[in-house]
Short mmCIF file of C-alpha atoms in Angstrom, two decimals:
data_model
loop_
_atom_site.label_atom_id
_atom_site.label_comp_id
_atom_site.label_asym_id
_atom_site.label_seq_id
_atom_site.Cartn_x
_atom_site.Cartn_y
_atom_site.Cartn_z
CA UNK A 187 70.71 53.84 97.77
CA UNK A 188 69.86 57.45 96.75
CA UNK A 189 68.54 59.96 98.71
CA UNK A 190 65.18 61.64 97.67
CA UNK A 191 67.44 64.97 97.39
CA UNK A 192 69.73 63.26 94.70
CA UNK A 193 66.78 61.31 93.22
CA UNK A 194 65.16 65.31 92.63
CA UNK A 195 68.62 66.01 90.74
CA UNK A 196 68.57 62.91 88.43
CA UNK A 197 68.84 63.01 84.36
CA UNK A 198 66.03 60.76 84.72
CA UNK A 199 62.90 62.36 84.81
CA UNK A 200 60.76 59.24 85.21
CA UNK A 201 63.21 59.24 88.41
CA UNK A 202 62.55 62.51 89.51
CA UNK A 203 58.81 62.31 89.04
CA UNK A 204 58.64 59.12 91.03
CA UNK A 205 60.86 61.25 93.95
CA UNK A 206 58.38 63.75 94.07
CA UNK A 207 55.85 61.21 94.17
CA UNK A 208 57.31 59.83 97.44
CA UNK A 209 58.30 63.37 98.94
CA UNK A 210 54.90 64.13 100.98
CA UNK A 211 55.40 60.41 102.91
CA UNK A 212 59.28 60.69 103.04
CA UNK A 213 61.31 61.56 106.51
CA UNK A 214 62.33 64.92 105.16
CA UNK A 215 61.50 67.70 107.30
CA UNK A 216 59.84 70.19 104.92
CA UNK A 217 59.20 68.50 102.02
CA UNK A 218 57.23 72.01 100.66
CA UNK A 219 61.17 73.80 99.21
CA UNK A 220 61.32 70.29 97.39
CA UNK A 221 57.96 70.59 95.64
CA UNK A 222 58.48 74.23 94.72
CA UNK A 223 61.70 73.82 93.31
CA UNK A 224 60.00 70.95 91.42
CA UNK A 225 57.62 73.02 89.89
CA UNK A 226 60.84 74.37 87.63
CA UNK A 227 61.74 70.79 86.46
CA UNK A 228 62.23 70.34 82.12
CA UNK A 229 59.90 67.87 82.26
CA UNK A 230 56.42 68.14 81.98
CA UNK A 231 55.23 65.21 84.04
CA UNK A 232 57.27 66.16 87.26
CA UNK A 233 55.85 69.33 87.52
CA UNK A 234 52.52 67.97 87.40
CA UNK A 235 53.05 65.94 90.18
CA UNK A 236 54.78 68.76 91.88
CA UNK A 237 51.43 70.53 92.10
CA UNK A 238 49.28 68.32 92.68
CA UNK A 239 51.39 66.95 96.15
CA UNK A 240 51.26 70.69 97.33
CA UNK A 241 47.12 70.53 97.40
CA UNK A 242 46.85 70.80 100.61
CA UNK A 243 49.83 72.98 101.67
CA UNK A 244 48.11 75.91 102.57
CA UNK A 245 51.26 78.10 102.60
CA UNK A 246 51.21 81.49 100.90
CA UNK A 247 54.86 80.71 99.35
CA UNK A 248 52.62 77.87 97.68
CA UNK A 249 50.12 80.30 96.27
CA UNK A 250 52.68 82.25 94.39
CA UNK A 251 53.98 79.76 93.05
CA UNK A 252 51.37 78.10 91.72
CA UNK A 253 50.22 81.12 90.43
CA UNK A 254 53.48 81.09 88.06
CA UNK A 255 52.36 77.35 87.24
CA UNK A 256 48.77 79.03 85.54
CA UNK A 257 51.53 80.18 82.77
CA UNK A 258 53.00 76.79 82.33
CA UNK A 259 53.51 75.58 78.65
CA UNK A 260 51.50 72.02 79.15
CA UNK A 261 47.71 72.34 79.78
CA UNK A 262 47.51 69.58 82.13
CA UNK A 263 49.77 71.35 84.70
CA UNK A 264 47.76 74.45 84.24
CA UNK A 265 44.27 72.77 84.49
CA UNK A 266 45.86 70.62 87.38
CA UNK A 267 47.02 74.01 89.05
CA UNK A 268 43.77 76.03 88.55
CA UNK A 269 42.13 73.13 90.55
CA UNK A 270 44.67 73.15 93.15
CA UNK A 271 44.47 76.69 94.00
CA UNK A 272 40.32 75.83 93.89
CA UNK A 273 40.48 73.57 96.43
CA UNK A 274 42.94 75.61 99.03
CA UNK A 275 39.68 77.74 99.67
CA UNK A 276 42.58 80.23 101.11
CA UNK A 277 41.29 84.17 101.08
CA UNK A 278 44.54 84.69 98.57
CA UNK A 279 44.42 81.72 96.28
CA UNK A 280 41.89 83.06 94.63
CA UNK A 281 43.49 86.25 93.40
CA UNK A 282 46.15 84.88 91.34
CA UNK A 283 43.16 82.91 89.23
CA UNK A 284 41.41 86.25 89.08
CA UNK A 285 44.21 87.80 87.80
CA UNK A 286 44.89 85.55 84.64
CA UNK A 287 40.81 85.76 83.72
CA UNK A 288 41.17 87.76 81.02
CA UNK A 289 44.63 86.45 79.82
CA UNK A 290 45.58 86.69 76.17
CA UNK A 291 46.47 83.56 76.10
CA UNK A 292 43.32 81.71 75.96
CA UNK A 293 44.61 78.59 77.64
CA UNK A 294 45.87 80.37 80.56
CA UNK A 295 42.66 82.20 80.34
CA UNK A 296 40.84 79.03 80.30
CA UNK A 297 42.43 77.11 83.13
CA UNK A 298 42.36 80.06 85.55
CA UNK A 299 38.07 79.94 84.80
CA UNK A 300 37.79 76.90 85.61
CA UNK A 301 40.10 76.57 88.98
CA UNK A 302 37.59 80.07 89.99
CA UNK A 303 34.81 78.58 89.19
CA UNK A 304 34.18 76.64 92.24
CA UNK A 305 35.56 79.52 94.37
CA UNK A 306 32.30 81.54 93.30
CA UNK A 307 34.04 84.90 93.85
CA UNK A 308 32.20 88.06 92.58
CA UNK A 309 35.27 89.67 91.37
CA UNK A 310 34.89 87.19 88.57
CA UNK A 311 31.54 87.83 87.16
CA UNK A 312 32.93 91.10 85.27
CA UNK A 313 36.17 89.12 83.82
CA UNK A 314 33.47 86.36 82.95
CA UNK A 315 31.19 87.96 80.94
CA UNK A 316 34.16 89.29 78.90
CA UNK A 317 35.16 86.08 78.02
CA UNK A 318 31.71 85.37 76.74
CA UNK A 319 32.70 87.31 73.94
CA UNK A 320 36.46 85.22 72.89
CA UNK A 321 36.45 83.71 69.97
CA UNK A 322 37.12 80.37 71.06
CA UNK A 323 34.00 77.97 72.33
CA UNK A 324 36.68 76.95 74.90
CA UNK A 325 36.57 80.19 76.72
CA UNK A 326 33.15 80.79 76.14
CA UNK A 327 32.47 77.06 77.61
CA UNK A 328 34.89 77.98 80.58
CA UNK A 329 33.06 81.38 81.46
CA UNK A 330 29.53 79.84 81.29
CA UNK A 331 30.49 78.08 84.14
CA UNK A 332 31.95 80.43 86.21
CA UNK A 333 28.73 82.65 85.53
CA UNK A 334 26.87 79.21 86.29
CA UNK A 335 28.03 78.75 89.48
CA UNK A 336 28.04 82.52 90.53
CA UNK A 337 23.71 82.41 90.01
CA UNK A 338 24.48 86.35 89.17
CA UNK A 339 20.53 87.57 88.36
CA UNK A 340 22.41 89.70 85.67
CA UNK A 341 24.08 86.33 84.07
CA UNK A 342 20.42 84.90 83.51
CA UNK A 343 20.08 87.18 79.99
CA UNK A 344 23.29 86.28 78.92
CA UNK A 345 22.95 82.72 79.13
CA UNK A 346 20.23 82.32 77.71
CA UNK A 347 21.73 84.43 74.55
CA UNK A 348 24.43 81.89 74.45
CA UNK A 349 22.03 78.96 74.83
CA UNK A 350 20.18 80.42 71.50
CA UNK A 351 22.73 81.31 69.47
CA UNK A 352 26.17 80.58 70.03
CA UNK A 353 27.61 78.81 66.83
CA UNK A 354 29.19 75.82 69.41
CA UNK A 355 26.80 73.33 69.87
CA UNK A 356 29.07 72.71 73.40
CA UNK A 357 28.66 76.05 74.50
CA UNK A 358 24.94 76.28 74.07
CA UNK A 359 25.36 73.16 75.97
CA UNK A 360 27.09 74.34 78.64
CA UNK A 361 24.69 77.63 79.02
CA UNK A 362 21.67 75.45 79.47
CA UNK A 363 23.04 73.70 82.69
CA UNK A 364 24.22 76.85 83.55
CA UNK A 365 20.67 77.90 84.04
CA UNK A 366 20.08 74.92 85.77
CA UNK A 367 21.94 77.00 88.66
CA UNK A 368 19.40 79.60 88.60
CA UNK A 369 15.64 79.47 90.69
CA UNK A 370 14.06 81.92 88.61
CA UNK A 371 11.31 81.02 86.14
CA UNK A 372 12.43 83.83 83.53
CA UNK A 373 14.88 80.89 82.34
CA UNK A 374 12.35 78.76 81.42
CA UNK A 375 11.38 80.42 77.81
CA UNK A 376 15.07 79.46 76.97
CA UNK A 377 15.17 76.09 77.87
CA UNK A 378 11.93 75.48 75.53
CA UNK A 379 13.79 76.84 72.72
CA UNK A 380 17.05 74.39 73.78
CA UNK A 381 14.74 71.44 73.49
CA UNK A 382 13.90 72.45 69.75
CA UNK A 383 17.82 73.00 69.03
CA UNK A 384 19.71 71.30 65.97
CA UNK A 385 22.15 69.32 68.28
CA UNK A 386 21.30 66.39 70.20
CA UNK A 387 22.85 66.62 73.40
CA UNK A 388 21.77 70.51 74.01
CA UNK A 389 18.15 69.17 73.81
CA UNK A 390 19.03 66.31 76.11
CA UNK A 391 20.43 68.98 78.62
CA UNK A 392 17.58 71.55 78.31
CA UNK A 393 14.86 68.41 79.22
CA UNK A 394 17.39 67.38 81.91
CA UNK A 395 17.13 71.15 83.25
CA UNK A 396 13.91 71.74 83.21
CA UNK A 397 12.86 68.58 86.08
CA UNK A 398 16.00 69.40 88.09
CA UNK A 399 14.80 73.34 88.27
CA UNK A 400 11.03 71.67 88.46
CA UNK A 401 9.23 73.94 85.95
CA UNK A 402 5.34 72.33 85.26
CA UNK A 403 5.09 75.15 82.50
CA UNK A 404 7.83 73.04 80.48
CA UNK A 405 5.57 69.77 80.80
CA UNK A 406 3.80 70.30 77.25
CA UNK A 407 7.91 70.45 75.81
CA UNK A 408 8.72 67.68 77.59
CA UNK A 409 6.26 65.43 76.44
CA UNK A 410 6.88 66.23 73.14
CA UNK A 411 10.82 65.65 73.33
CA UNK A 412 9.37 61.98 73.89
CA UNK A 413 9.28 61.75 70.29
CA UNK A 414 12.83 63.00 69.75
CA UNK A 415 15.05 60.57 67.64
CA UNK A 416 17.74 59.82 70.24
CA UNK A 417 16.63 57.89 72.48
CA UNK A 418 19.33 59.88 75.07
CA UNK A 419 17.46 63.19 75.06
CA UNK A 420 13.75 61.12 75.47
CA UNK A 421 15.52 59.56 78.90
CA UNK A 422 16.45 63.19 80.10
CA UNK A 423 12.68 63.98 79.40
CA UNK A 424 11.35 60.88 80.83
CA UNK A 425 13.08 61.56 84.11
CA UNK A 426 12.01 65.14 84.22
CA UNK A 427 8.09 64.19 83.48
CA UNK A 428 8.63 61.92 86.45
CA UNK A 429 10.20 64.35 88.72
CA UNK A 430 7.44 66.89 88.04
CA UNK A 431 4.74 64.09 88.34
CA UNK A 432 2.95 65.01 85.21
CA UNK A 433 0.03 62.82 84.66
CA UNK A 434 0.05 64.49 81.50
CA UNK A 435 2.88 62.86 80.10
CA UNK A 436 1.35 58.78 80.79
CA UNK A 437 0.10 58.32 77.54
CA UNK A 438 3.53 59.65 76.03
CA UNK A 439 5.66 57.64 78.66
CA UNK A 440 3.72 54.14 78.13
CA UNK A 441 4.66 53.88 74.58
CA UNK A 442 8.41 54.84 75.23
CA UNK A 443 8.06 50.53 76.99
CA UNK A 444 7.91 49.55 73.60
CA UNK A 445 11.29 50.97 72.62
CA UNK A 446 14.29 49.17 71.69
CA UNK A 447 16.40 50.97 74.41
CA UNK A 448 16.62 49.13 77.67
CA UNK A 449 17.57 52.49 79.21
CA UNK A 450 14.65 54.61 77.80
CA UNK A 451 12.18 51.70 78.81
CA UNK A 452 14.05 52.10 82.44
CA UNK A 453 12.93 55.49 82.88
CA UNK A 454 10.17 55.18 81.74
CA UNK A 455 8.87 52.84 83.95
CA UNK A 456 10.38 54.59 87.07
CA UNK A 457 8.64 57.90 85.78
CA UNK A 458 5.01 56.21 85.42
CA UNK A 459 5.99 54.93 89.62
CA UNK A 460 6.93 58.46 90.57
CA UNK A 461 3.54 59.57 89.11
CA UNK A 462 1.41 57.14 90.55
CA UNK A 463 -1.22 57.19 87.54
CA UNK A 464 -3.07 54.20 87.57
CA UNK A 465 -3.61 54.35 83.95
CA UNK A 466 -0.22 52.90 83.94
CA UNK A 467 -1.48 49.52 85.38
CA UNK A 468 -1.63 47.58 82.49
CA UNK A 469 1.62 48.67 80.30
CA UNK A 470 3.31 48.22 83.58
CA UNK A 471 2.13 44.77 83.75
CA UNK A 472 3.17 43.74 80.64
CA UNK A 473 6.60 45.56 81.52
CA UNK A 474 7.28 42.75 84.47
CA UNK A 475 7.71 40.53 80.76
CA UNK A 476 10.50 42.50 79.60
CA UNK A 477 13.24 41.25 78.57
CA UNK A 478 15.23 43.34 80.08
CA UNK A 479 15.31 42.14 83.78
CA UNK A 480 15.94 45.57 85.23
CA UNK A 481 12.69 46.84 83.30
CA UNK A 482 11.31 43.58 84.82
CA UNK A 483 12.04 44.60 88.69
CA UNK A 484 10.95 48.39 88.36
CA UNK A 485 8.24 47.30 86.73
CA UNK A 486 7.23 45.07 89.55
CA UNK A 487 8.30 48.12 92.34
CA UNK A 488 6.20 50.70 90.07
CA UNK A 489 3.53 48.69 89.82
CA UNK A 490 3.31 48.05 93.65
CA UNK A 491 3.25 51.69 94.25
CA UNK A 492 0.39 52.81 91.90
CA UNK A 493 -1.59 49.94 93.60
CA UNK A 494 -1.23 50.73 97.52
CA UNK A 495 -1.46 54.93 96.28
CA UNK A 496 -5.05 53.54 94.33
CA UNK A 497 -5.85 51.61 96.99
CA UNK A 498 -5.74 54.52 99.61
CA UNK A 499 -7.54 56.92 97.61
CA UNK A 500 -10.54 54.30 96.82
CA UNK A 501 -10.68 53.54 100.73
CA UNK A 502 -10.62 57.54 101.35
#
């Protein structure tokens, strides 16, 4: 039977990818040489699995090599090593991502954005914003989140540029929950002008946005976006009318039960629960004769609460 070592050196690179595979739980003493050597393999696949067995080798032979692998020719080993060198969380991992950030190659430039993305260094806010200006949504996309996830005051104006006018519809995407990162209210004016935008799912994120960041000034939007053809964006804005409890939005809410979406008439019902209006008593009851037996139960558990929160404030 062959040795891991000679399994490494096979012609066969499903072999060789299967021997890396079983280096990390194999009797060799340092398996780390292996992997590194592996990283250099022909074949795509092994070197894939090369880096992602060395994700928690915290080794600073490991960092430079990986930071070689950010070059690679296949984009799965360089999104796969940008991720790696992410989750090390080692003081120098982070510099070889930094490094590559404003890359000319825009897939190197794109994997290194997203492995220092979760790092949330400052040293990449500059390098970020430059990439805001590529000509490919991908790096645009890529650098919205790393400017996301830094919650840089200065990013605010910028994202909310991008939200309004980029010419991707998954970039304007991508700076609306972007904002989502931020706590001030200054974002707010751009995620009213997201809910109004051509494409679909950038008017499903702003709605989602707006309840997660809990901004009462976008209820009047919101209630409105209850009217919006897909039925995917008026469940983003049903579940941000109930997280904001806006008794404003009842009316608006109870006729979204007579919609031929199981999912909208879900969260609808759960947002008339969370905001405890008891105009909501009778469209709930009819609810409990959906025929959707999920719309049935929350029906029955939103209907409970408005009754014991009426009942209270009667006997008070």
């Amino acid at each position: 039977m062959m040795s891991i070592e000679e399994r490494l050196q096979d012609p066969d690179a499903g072999i060789r990818r299967v021997a890396v595979l079983d280096l990390m739980d194999s009797d060799v003493d340092d398996p780390v040489p292996f992997l590194l050597a592996a990283l250099d393999d022909s074949d795509a696949a092994v070197r894939l699995e090369a880096v992602r067995a060395l994700e928690s080798v915290e080794r600073q032979e490991v960092i430079e090599a990986l930071a070689k692998c950010l070059r690679d020719s296949d984009e799965a080993v360089r999104n796969a090593t940008a991720e790696v060198l992410a989750e090390l969380k080692m003081a120098t991992s982070a510099q070889p991502l930094i490094d590559l950030l404003i890359h000319p190659d825009p897939f190197v430039r794109v994997a290194a954005l997203n492995g220092v993305k979760a790092l949330r260094v400052d040293a990449a806010f500059g390098p970020a914003l430059v990439s805001l200006e590529h000509e490919l949504p991908e790096v645009r996309r890529a650098a919205v989140g790393v400017l996301g996830y830094l919650r840089h005051p200065h990013a605010i104006g910028h994202l909310a540029m991008l939200a309004a006018q980029d010419d991707a519809p998954e970039v304007r995407r991508a700076a609306v929950g972007a904002l989502g990162y931020s706590t001030e209210v200054s974002v707010l004016p751009a995620l009213k002008r997201a809910m109004r935008d051509d494409e679909w799912m950038v008017r499903e994120e702003s709605a989602a946005t707006v309840g997660k960041l809990a901004l009462s000034a976008g209820i009047p939007e919101l209630i409105e976006v209850l009217a919006d053809p897909y039925w995917q964006v008026r469940v983003k804005a049903a579940r941000s009318l109930g997280r904001l409890k806006a008794a404003a939005g009842v009316p608006a809410l109870i006729e979204q039960l007579g919609h031929g979406s199981s999912n909208l008439r879900k969260e609808a019902v759960i947002a008339l629960g969370e905001i405890g209006d008891a105009r909501a008593i009778t469209a709930l009851e009819a609810a409990m004769d959906d025929s959707d037996p999920d719309v049935r139960k929350l029906a029955r558990l939103a209907l409970a609460t408005i009754q014991v929160a009426d009942h209270h404030q009667r006997a008070s």
